[in-house]
Amino acid sequence: MMLTTQLPSAGAAAPTGLRPTSNWRRFKVSADGFPSFLPKQVEKIKDPFARKLATRIERVPVQISSESCIMSSCVKPTTAEKTNPVVLLHGFDGSCLEWRYTLPLLEEVGLETWAVDILGWGFSNLERLPPCDVASKRDHLQQFWMSYIKRPMILVGPSLGAAVAIDFAVNYPEAVHKLILIDASVYAEGTGNLSKLPNSVAYAGVYLLKSTPLRFYATNLSFNGLPFSTCLDWTHVGRLHCALPWWEDTTVNFMKSGGYNVCSLIEEVKQKTLIIWGEDDQIIDNKLAVRLHCELPNAIIRQIPNCGHLPHVEKPKDVAKLISEFVQADYPNVK
């Protein structure tokens, strides 16, 4: 298999000039192509890359105990390769749709690529309301890995997904070959005082969290100079999973559980790590990229100019190139 870093050329249809490739032009998206478990609001999304990736979302069974199985949402790779698989997580209260631009580019350069929804977020069936604390999220990902991936992976975590990735890599080092952390939110001490809120206040806060105005503000803050119409559509993409009936319960459960606090785990990471950071991140101070680079025992850092908090959405071509080069370093003789 040949790994390359030749990516699509510029065009006006998507961020940083991302243009549909010949494979994508063969794909016809219609409302009937969406999985039935997705909220009906998916039909209102205009972004063609989000619409296409949405049609690929599946639910697969993940046994989390002898009596409990969760139909867990993910995007499977189009091909199986002999190289280490790349497994894409997402940020706080996000979904695999974050990877709508970068995942196809990684597949184009020959990487076996998965996108996995973290327990409690995304599009899994959580009708039975499993615990969604840190330990449960970790165990769910481990069971998913054991059931479907089964080989050491390159685990990619953006924003809070970086904390998920570090927590998992330290606890299950045999499952993680390398780490890639993108604008990593790893220095927050969990959810803080939110864990002590009365239920009524917690649910009121979570209801606000999914509101279109707040999500629009967060989306606008995450990127550099988005046009209004794009920002609104990306807001709809980012909050699509919030329409699932168990979203409020699982989110409150996570918030009250205390959340992620991985500061003490950073120096325990043994895997080689690539840190990617948008130089214009308005959500997490760029200085923390330097701190993380200093504290990780075996890390390299690459910063992306003119880019905000979510480079895999804003600058997918750059992120795909960095990831593919990081993977390719293990296979210098593969042609």
mmCIF file with all atom_site columns, C-alpha atoms in Angstrom, residues 6-151:
data_model
loop_
_atom_site.group_PDB
_atom_site.id
_atom_site.type_symbol
_atom_site.label_atom_id
_atom_site.label_alt_id
_atom_site.label_comp_id
_atom_site.label_asym_id
_atom_site.label_entity_id
_atom_site.label_seq_id
_atom_site.pdbx_PDB_ins_code
_atom_site.Cartn_x
_atom_site.Cartn_y
_atom_site.Cartn_z
_atom_site.occupancy
_atom_site.B_iso_or_equiv
_atom_site.pdbx_formal_charge
_atom_site.auth_seq_id
_atom_site.auth_comp_id
_atom_site.auth_asym_id
_atom_site.auth_atom_id
_atom_site.pdbx_PDB_model_num
ATOM 1   C CA . GLN A 1 6   ? -1.119  14.508 -1.969 1.00 0.00 ? 6   GLN A CA 1
ATOM 2   C CA . LEU A 1 7   ? -4.416  16.119 -1.042 1.00 0.00 ? 7   LEU A CA 1
ATOM 3   C CA . PRO A 1 8   ? -7.200  17.787 -3.044 1.00 0.00 ? 8   PRO A CA 1
ATOM 4   C CA . SER A 1 9   ? -6.548  21.191 -4.544 1.00 0.00 ? 9   SER A CA 1
ATOM 5   C CA . ALA A 1 10  ? -8.285  24.412 -3.623 1.00 0.00 ? 10  ALA A CA 1
ATOM 6   C CA . GLY A 1 11  ? -11.869 25.327 -4.445 1.00 0.00 ? 11  GLY A CA 1
ATOM 7   C CA . ALA A 1 12  ? -14.652 27.422 -3.019 1.00 0.00 ? 12  ALA A CA 1
ATOM 8   C CA . ALA A 1 13  ? -17.048 24.759 -1.765 1.00 0.00 ? 13  ALA A CA 1
ATOM 9   C CA . ALA A 1 14  ? -15.568 24.047 1.670  1.00 0.00 ? 14  ALA A CA 1
ATOM 10  C CA . PRO A 1 15  ? -13.123 25.385 4.300  1.00 0.00 ? 15  PRO A CA 1
ATOM 11  C CA . THR A 1 16  ? -9.528  25.970 3.204  1.00 0.00 ? 16  THR A CA 1
ATOM 12  C CA . GLY A 1 17  ? -10.554 25.192 -0.336 1.00 0.00 ? 17  GLY A CA 1
ATOM 13  C CA . LEU A 1 18  ? -11.625 21.594 0.216  1.00 0.00 ? 18  LEU A CA 1
ATOM 14  C CA . ARG A 1 19  ? -13.226 20.238 -2.950 1.00 0.00 ? 19  ARG A CA 1
ATOM 15  C CA . PRO A 1 20  ? -15.056 16.943 -3.532 1.00 0.00 ? 20  PRO A CA 1
ATOM 16  C CA . THR A 1 21  ? -12.814 14.332 -5.127 1.00 0.00 ? 21  THR A CA 1
ATOM 17  C CA . SER A 1 22  ? -13.810 11.978 -7.901 1.00 0.00 ? 22  SER A CA 1
ATOM 18  C CA . ASN A 1 23  ? -14.921 9.403  -5.341 1.00 0.00 ? 23  ASN A CA 1
ATOM 19  C CA . TRP A 1 24  ? -17.200 11.955 -3.687 1.00 0.00 ? 24  TRP A CA 1
ATOM 20  C CA . ARG A 1 25  ? -18.706 13.038 -7.013 1.00 0.00 ? 25  ARG A CA 1
ATOM 21  C CA . ARG A 1 26  ? -19.982 9.514  -7.489 1.00 0.00 ? 26  ARG A CA 1
ATOM 22  C CA . PHE A 1 27  ? -21.853 9.739  -4.208 1.00 0.00 ? 27  PHE A CA 1
ATOM 23  C CA . LYS A 1 28  ? -25.479 10.842 -4.317 1.00 0.00 ? 28  LYS A CA 1
ATOM 24  C CA . VAL A 1 29  ? -26.901 12.073 -1.022 1.00 0.00 ? 29  VAL A CA 1
ATOM 25  C CA . SER A 1 30  ? -30.605 12.187 -0.342 1.00 0.00 ? 30  SER A CA 1
ATOM 26  C CA . ALA A 1 31  ? -32.754 12.242 2.761  1.00 0.00 ? 31  ALA A CA 1
ATOM 27  C CA . ASP A 1 32  ? -33.443 8.538  2.254  1.00 0.00 ? 32  ASP A CA 1
ATOM 28  C CA . GLY A 1 33  ? -29.721 7.828  2.607  1.00 0.00 ? 33  GLY A CA 1
ATOM 29  C CA . PHE A 1 34  ? -29.551 8.841  6.258  1.00 0.00 ? 34  PHE A CA 1
ATOM 30  C CA . PRO A 1 35  ? -29.686 6.148  8.957  1.00 0.00 ? 35  PRO A CA 1
ATOM 31  C CA . SER A 1 36  ? -33.121 6.014  10.546 1.00 0.00 ? 36  SER A CA 1
ATOM 32  C CA . PHE A 1 37  ? -31.710 6.598  14.047 1.00 0.00 ? 37  PHE A CA 1
ATOM 33  C CA . LEU A 1 38  ? -30.404 10.079 13.209 1.00 0.00 ? 38  LEU A CA 1
ATOM 34  C CA . PRO A 1 39  ? -32.611 12.986 14.282 1.00 0.00 ? 39  PRO A CA 1
ATOM 35  C CA . LYS A 1 40  ? -34.801 14.241 11.452 1.00 0.00 ? 40  LYS A CA 1
ATOM 36  C CA . GLN A 1 41  ? -33.030 17.621 11.655 1.00 0.00 ? 41  GLN A CA 1
ATOM 37  C CA . VAL A 1 42  ? -30.185 16.054 9.667  1.00 0.00 ? 42  VAL A CA 1
ATOM 38  C CA . GLU A 1 43  ? -32.235 16.693 6.524  1.00 0.00 ? 43  GLU A CA 1
ATOM 39  C CA . LYS A 1 44  ? -31.923 20.462 7.084  1.00 0.00 ? 44  LYS A CA 1
ATOM 40  C CA . ILE A 1 45  ? -28.116 20.434 7.100  1.00 0.00 ? 45  ILE A CA 1
ATOM 41  C CA . LYS A 1 46  ? -26.695 21.982 3.924  1.00 0.00 ? 46  LYS A CA 1
ATOM 42  C CA . ASP A 1 47  ? -23.011 21.065 4.252  1.00 0.00 ? 47  ASP A CA 1
ATOM 43  C CA . PRO A 1 48  ? -22.521 18.302 1.637  1.00 0.00 ? 48  PRO A CA 1
ATOM 44  C CA . PHE A 1 49  ? -19.573 16.799 3.529  1.00 0.00 ? 49  PHE A CA 1
ATOM 45  C CA . ALA A 1 50  ? -21.592 16.541 6.736  1.00 0.00 ? 50  ALA A CA 1
ATOM 46  C CA . ARG A 1 51  ? -24.495 15.031 4.832  1.00 0.00 ? 51  ARG A CA 1
ATOM 47  C CA . LYS A 1 52  ? -22.285 12.443 3.197  1.00 0.00 ? 52  LYS A CA 1
ATOM 48  C CA . LEU A 1 53  ? -20.550 11.408 6.423  1.00 0.00 ? 53  LEU A CA 1
ATOM 49  C CA . ALA A 1 54  ? -23.932 11.210 8.160  1.00 0.00 ? 54  ALA A CA 1
ATOM 50  C CA . THR A 1 55  ? -24.990 8.531  5.680  1.00 0.00 ? 55  THR A CA 1
ATOM 51  C CA . ARG A 1 56  ? -22.007 6.428  6.775  1.00 0.00 ? 56  ARG A CA 1
ATOM 52  C CA . ILE A 1 57  ? -22.761 6.471  10.522 1.00 0.00 ? 57  ILE A CA 1
ATOM 53  C CA . GLU A 1 58  ? -23.566 3.022  11.880 1.00 0.00 ? 58  GLU A CA 1
ATOM 54  C CA . ARG A 1 59  ? -24.522 1.560  15.210 1.00 0.00 ? 59  ARG A CA 1
ATOM 55  C CA . VAL A 1 60  ? -22.591 -1.537 16.277 1.00 0.00 ? 60  VAL A CA 1
ATOM 56  C CA . PRO A 1 61  ? -23.060 -3.610 19.453 1.00 0.00 ? 61  PRO A CA 1
ATOM 57  C CA . VAL A 1 62  ? -20.559 -3.013 22.249 1.00 0.00 ? 62  VAL A CA 1
ATOM 58  C CA . GLN A 1 63  ? -20.864 -5.317 25.265 1.00 0.00 ? 63  GLN A CA 1
ATOM 59  C CA . ILE A 1 64  ? -20.040 -3.265 28.349 1.00 0.00 ? 64  ILE A CA 1
ATOM 60  C CA . SER A 1 65  ? -21.043 -5.946 30.877 1.00 0.00 ? 65  SER A CA 1
ATOM 61  C CA . SER A 1 66  ? -22.442 -9.463 30.912 1.00 0.00 ? 66  SER A CA 1
ATOM 62  C CA . GLU A 1 67  ? -25.952 -7.994 30.893 1.00 0.00 ? 67  GLU A CA 1
ATOM 63  C CA . SER A 1 68  ? -25.595 -4.732 29.040 1.00 0.00 ? 68  SER A CA 1
ATOM 64  C CA . CYS A 1 69  ? -24.918 -3.978 25.387 1.00 0.00 ? 69  CYS A CA 1
ATOM 65  C CA . ILE A 1 70  ? -24.844 -0.523 23.790 1.00 0.00 ? 70  ILE A CA 1
ATOM 66  C CA . MET A 1 71  ? -25.542 0.044  20.119 1.00 0.00 ? 71  MET A CA 1
ATOM 67  C CA . SER A 1 72  ? -22.653 2.430  19.591 1.00 0.00 ? 72  SER A CA 1
ATOM 68  C CA . SER A 1 73  ? -22.310 4.916  16.766 1.00 0.00 ? 73  SER A CA 1
ATOM 69  C CA . CYS A 1 74  ? -19.237 5.150  14.575 1.00 0.00 ? 74  CYS A CA 1
ATOM 70  C CA . VAL A 1 75  ? -18.002 5.523  11.033 1.00 0.00 ? 75  VAL A CA 1
ATOM 71  C CA . LYS A 1 76  ? -16.178 2.419  9.846  1.00 0.00 ? 76  LYS A CA 1
ATOM 72  C CA . PRO A 1 77  ? -13.218 2.496  7.462  1.00 0.00 ? 77  PRO A CA 1
ATOM 73  C CA . THR A 1 78  ? -13.795 1.853  3.792  1.00 0.00 ? 78  THR A CA 1
ATOM 74  C CA . THR A 1 79  ? -10.842 -0.569 3.678  1.00 0.00 ? 79  THR A CA 1
ATOM 75  C CA . ALA A 1 80  ? -8.717  -2.551 6.127  1.00 0.00 ? 80  ALA A CA 1
ATOM 76  C CA . GLU A 1 81  ? -4.974  -1.937 5.926  1.00 0.00 ? 81  GLU A CA 1
ATOM 77  C CA . LYS A 1 82  ? -1.862  -3.508 7.426  1.00 0.00 ? 82  LYS A CA 1
ATOM 78  C CA . THR A 1 83  ? -0.810  -0.206 8.965  1.00 0.00 ? 83  THR A CA 1
ATOM 79  C CA . ASN A 1 84  ? -1.939  0.918  12.415 1.00 0.00 ? 84  ASN A CA 1
ATOM 80  C CA . PRO A 1 85  ? -5.534  2.139  12.216 1.00 0.00 ? 85  PRO A CA 1
ATOM 81  C CA . VAL A 1 86  ? -6.281  5.799  12.883 1.00 0.00 ? 86  VAL A CA 1
ATOM 82  C CA . VAL A 1 87  ? -9.135  6.254  15.368 1.00 0.00 ? 87  VAL A CA 1
ATOM 83  C CA . LEU A 1 88  ? -10.728 9.700  15.543 1.00 0.00 ? 88  LEU A CA 1
ATOM 84  C CA . LEU A 1 89  ? -12.463 10.920 18.689 1.00 0.00 ? 89  LEU A CA 1
ATOM 85  C CA . HIS A 1 90  ? -14.287 14.249 19.006 1.00 0.00 ? 90  HIS A CA 1
ATOM 86  C CA . GLY A 1 91  ? -14.491 17.117 21.472 1.00 0.00 ? 91  GLY A CA 1
ATOM 87  C CA . PHE A 1 92  ? -16.810 17.864 24.391 1.00 0.00 ? 92  PHE A CA 1
ATOM 88  C CA . ASP A 1 93  ? -20.434 17.147 23.528 1.00 0.00 ? 93  ASP A CA 1
ATOM 89  C CA . GLY A 1 94  ? -19.609 16.534 19.886 1.00 0.00 ? 94  GLY A CA 1
ATOM 90  C CA . SER A 1 95  ? -19.903 13.699 17.407 1.00 0.00 ? 95  SER A CA 1
ATOM 91  C CA . CYS A 1 96  ? -18.048 11.959 14.610 1.00 0.00 ? 96  CYS A CA 1
ATOM 92  C CA . LEU A 1 97  ? -19.426 14.604 12.221 1.00 0.00 ? 97  LEU A CA 1
ATOM 93  C CA . GLU A 1 98  ? -16.545 16.821 13.390 1.00 0.00 ? 98  GLU A CA 1
ATOM 94  C CA . TRP A 1 99  ? -14.411 14.784 10.983 1.00 0.00 ? 99  TRP A CA 1
ATOM 95  C CA . ARG A 1 100 ? -16.541 15.400 7.881  1.00 0.00 ? 100 ARG A CA 1
ATOM 96  C CA . TYR A 1 101 ? -13.682 17.118 6.023  1.00 0.00 ? 101 TYR A CA 1
ATOM 97  C CA . THR A 1 102 ? -10.568 15.377 7.333  1.00 0.00 ? 102 THR A CA 1
ATOM 98  C CA . LEU A 1 103 ? -11.699 11.734 7.483  1.00 0.00 ? 103 LEU A CA 1
ATOM 99  C CA . PRO A 1 104 ? -12.193 11.412 3.686  1.00 0.00 ? 104 PRO A CA 1
ATOM 100 C CA . LEU A 1 105 ? -8.760  12.952 3.106  1.00 0.00 ? 105 LEU A CA 1
ATOM 101 C CA . LEU A 1 106 ? -7.141  10.405 5.418  1.00 0.00 ? 106 LEU A CA 1
ATOM 102 C CA . GLU A 1 107 ? -8.899  7.634  3.527  1.00 0.00 ? 107 GLU A CA 1
ATOM 103 C CA . GLU A 1 108 ? -7.656  9.080  0.234  1.00 0.00 ? 108 GLU A CA 1
ATOM 104 C CA . VAL A 1 109 ? -4.027  8.732  1.319  1.00 0.00 ? 109 VAL A CA 1
ATOM 105 C CA . GLY A 1 110 ? -4.551  5.098  2.255  1.00 0.00 ? 110 GLY A CA 1
ATOM 106 C CA . LEU A 1 111 ? -5.131  5.163  6.015  1.00 0.00 ? 111 LEU A CA 1
ATOM 107 C CA . GLU A 1 112 ? -7.573  2.840  7.722  1.00 0.00 ? 112 GLU A CA 1
ATOM 108 C CA . THR A 1 113 ? -9.661  5.419  9.534  1.00 0.00 ? 113 THR A CA 1
ATOM 109 C CA . TRP A 1 114 ? -12.380 5.069  12.156 1.00 0.00 ? 114 TRP A CA 1
ATOM 110 C CA . ALA A 1 115 ? -14.473 7.831  13.736 1.00 0.00 ? 115 ALA A CA 1
ATOM 111 C CA . VAL A 1 116 ? -15.939 6.817  17.096 1.00 0.00 ? 116 VAL A CA 1
ATOM 112 C CA . ASP A 1 117 ? -18.558 8.597  19.181 1.00 0.00 ? 117 ASP A CA 1
ATOM 113 C CA . ILE A 1 118 ? -17.572 8.882  22.840 1.00 0.00 ? 118 ILE A CA 1
ATOM 114 C CA . LEU A 1 119 ? -20.094 7.313  25.224 1.00 0.00 ? 119 LEU A CA 1
ATOM 115 C CA . GLY A 1 120 ? -22.735 9.870  26.207 1.00 0.00 ? 120 GLY A CA 1
ATOM 116 C CA . TRP A 1 121 ? -22.332 11.995 23.085 1.00 0.00 ? 121 TRP A CA 1
ATOM 117 C CA . GLY A 1 122 ? -22.835 11.386 19.395 1.00 0.00 ? 122 GLY A CA 1
ATOM 118 C CA . PHE A 1 123 ? -25.521 9.077  18.054 1.00 0.00 ? 123 PHE A CA 1
ATOM 119 C CA . SER A 1 124 ? -25.330 5.869  20.097 1.00 0.00 ? 124 SER A CA 1
ATOM 120 C CA . ASN A 1 125 ? -28.528 4.361  21.478 1.00 0.00 ? 125 ASN A CA 1
ATOM 121 C CA . LEU A 1 126 ? -28.464 5.294  25.165 1.00 0.00 ? 126 LEU A CA 1
ATOM 122 C CA . GLU A 1 127 ? -32.126 4.717  25.927 1.00 0.00 ? 127 GLU A CA 1
ATOM 123 C CA . ARG A 1 128 ? -31.173 2.592  28.933 1.00 0.00 ? 128 ARG A CA 1
ATOM 124 C CA . LEU A 1 129 ? -29.096 5.504  30.278 1.00 0.00 ? 129 LEU A CA 1
ATOM 125 C CA . PRO A 1 130 ? -25.750 3.918  31.171 1.00 0.00 ? 130 PRO A CA 1
ATOM 126 C CA . PRO A 1 131 ? -23.357 5.843  33.438 1.00 0.00 ? 131 PRO A CA 1
ATOM 127 C CA . CYS A 1 132 ? -21.411 8.398  31.398 1.00 0.00 ? 132 CYS A CA 1
ATOM 128 C CA . ASP A 1 133 ? -18.601 9.240  33.803 1.00 0.00 ? 133 ASP A CA 1
ATOM 129 C CA . VAL A 1 134 ? -14.911 9.046  32.888 1.00 0.00 ? 134 VAL A CA 1
ATOM 130 C CA . ALA A 1 135 ? -14.501 5.388  33.859 1.00 0.00 ? 135 ALA A CA 1
ATOM 131 C CA . SER A 1 136 ? -17.558 4.386  31.819 1.00 0.00 ? 136 SER A CA 1
ATOM 132 C CA . LYS A 1 137 ? -16.367 6.317  28.763 1.00 0.00 ? 137 LYS A CA 1
ATOM 133 C CA . ARG A 1 138 ? -12.960 4.657  29.065 1.00 0.00 ? 138 ARG A CA 1
ATOM 134 C CA . ASP A 1 139 ? -14.405 1.165  29.456 1.00 0.00 ? 139 ASP A CA 1
ATOM 135 C CA . HIS A 1 140 ? -16.757 1.656  26.522 1.00 0.00 ? 140 HIS A CA 1
ATOM 136 C CA . LEU A 1 141 ? -13.898 2.726  24.249 1.00 0.00 ? 141 LEU A CA 1
ATOM 137 C CA . GLN A 1 142 ? -11.818 -0.239 25.414 1.00 0.00 ? 142 GLN A CA 1
ATOM 138 C CA . GLN A 1 143 ? -14.631 -2.670 24.657 1.00 0.00 ? 143 GLN A CA 1
ATOM 139 C CA . PHE A 1 144 ? -15.147 -1.054 21.253 1.00 0.00 ? 144 PHE A CA 1
ATOM 140 C CA . TRP A 1 145 ? -11.429 -1.440 20.546 1.00 0.00 ? 145 TRP A CA 1
ATOM 141 C CA . MET A 1 146 ? -11.397 -5.087 21.647 1.00 0.00 ? 146 MET A CA 1
ATOM 142 C CA . SER A 1 147 ? -14.454 -5.913 19.552 1.00 0.00 ? 147 SER A CA 1
ATOM 143 C CA . TYR A 1 148 ? -13.664 -4.141 16.290 1.00 0.00 ? 148 TYR A CA 1
ATOM 144 C CA . ILE A 1 149 ? -10.180 -2.636 16.022 1.00 0.00 ? 149 ILE A CA 1
ATOM 145 C CA . LYS A 1 150 ? -8.066  -5.227 17.840 1.00 0.00 ? 150 LYS A CA 1
ATOM 146 C CA . ARG A 1 151 ? -4.693  -3.677 16.921 1.00 0.00 ? 151 ARG A CA 1
#
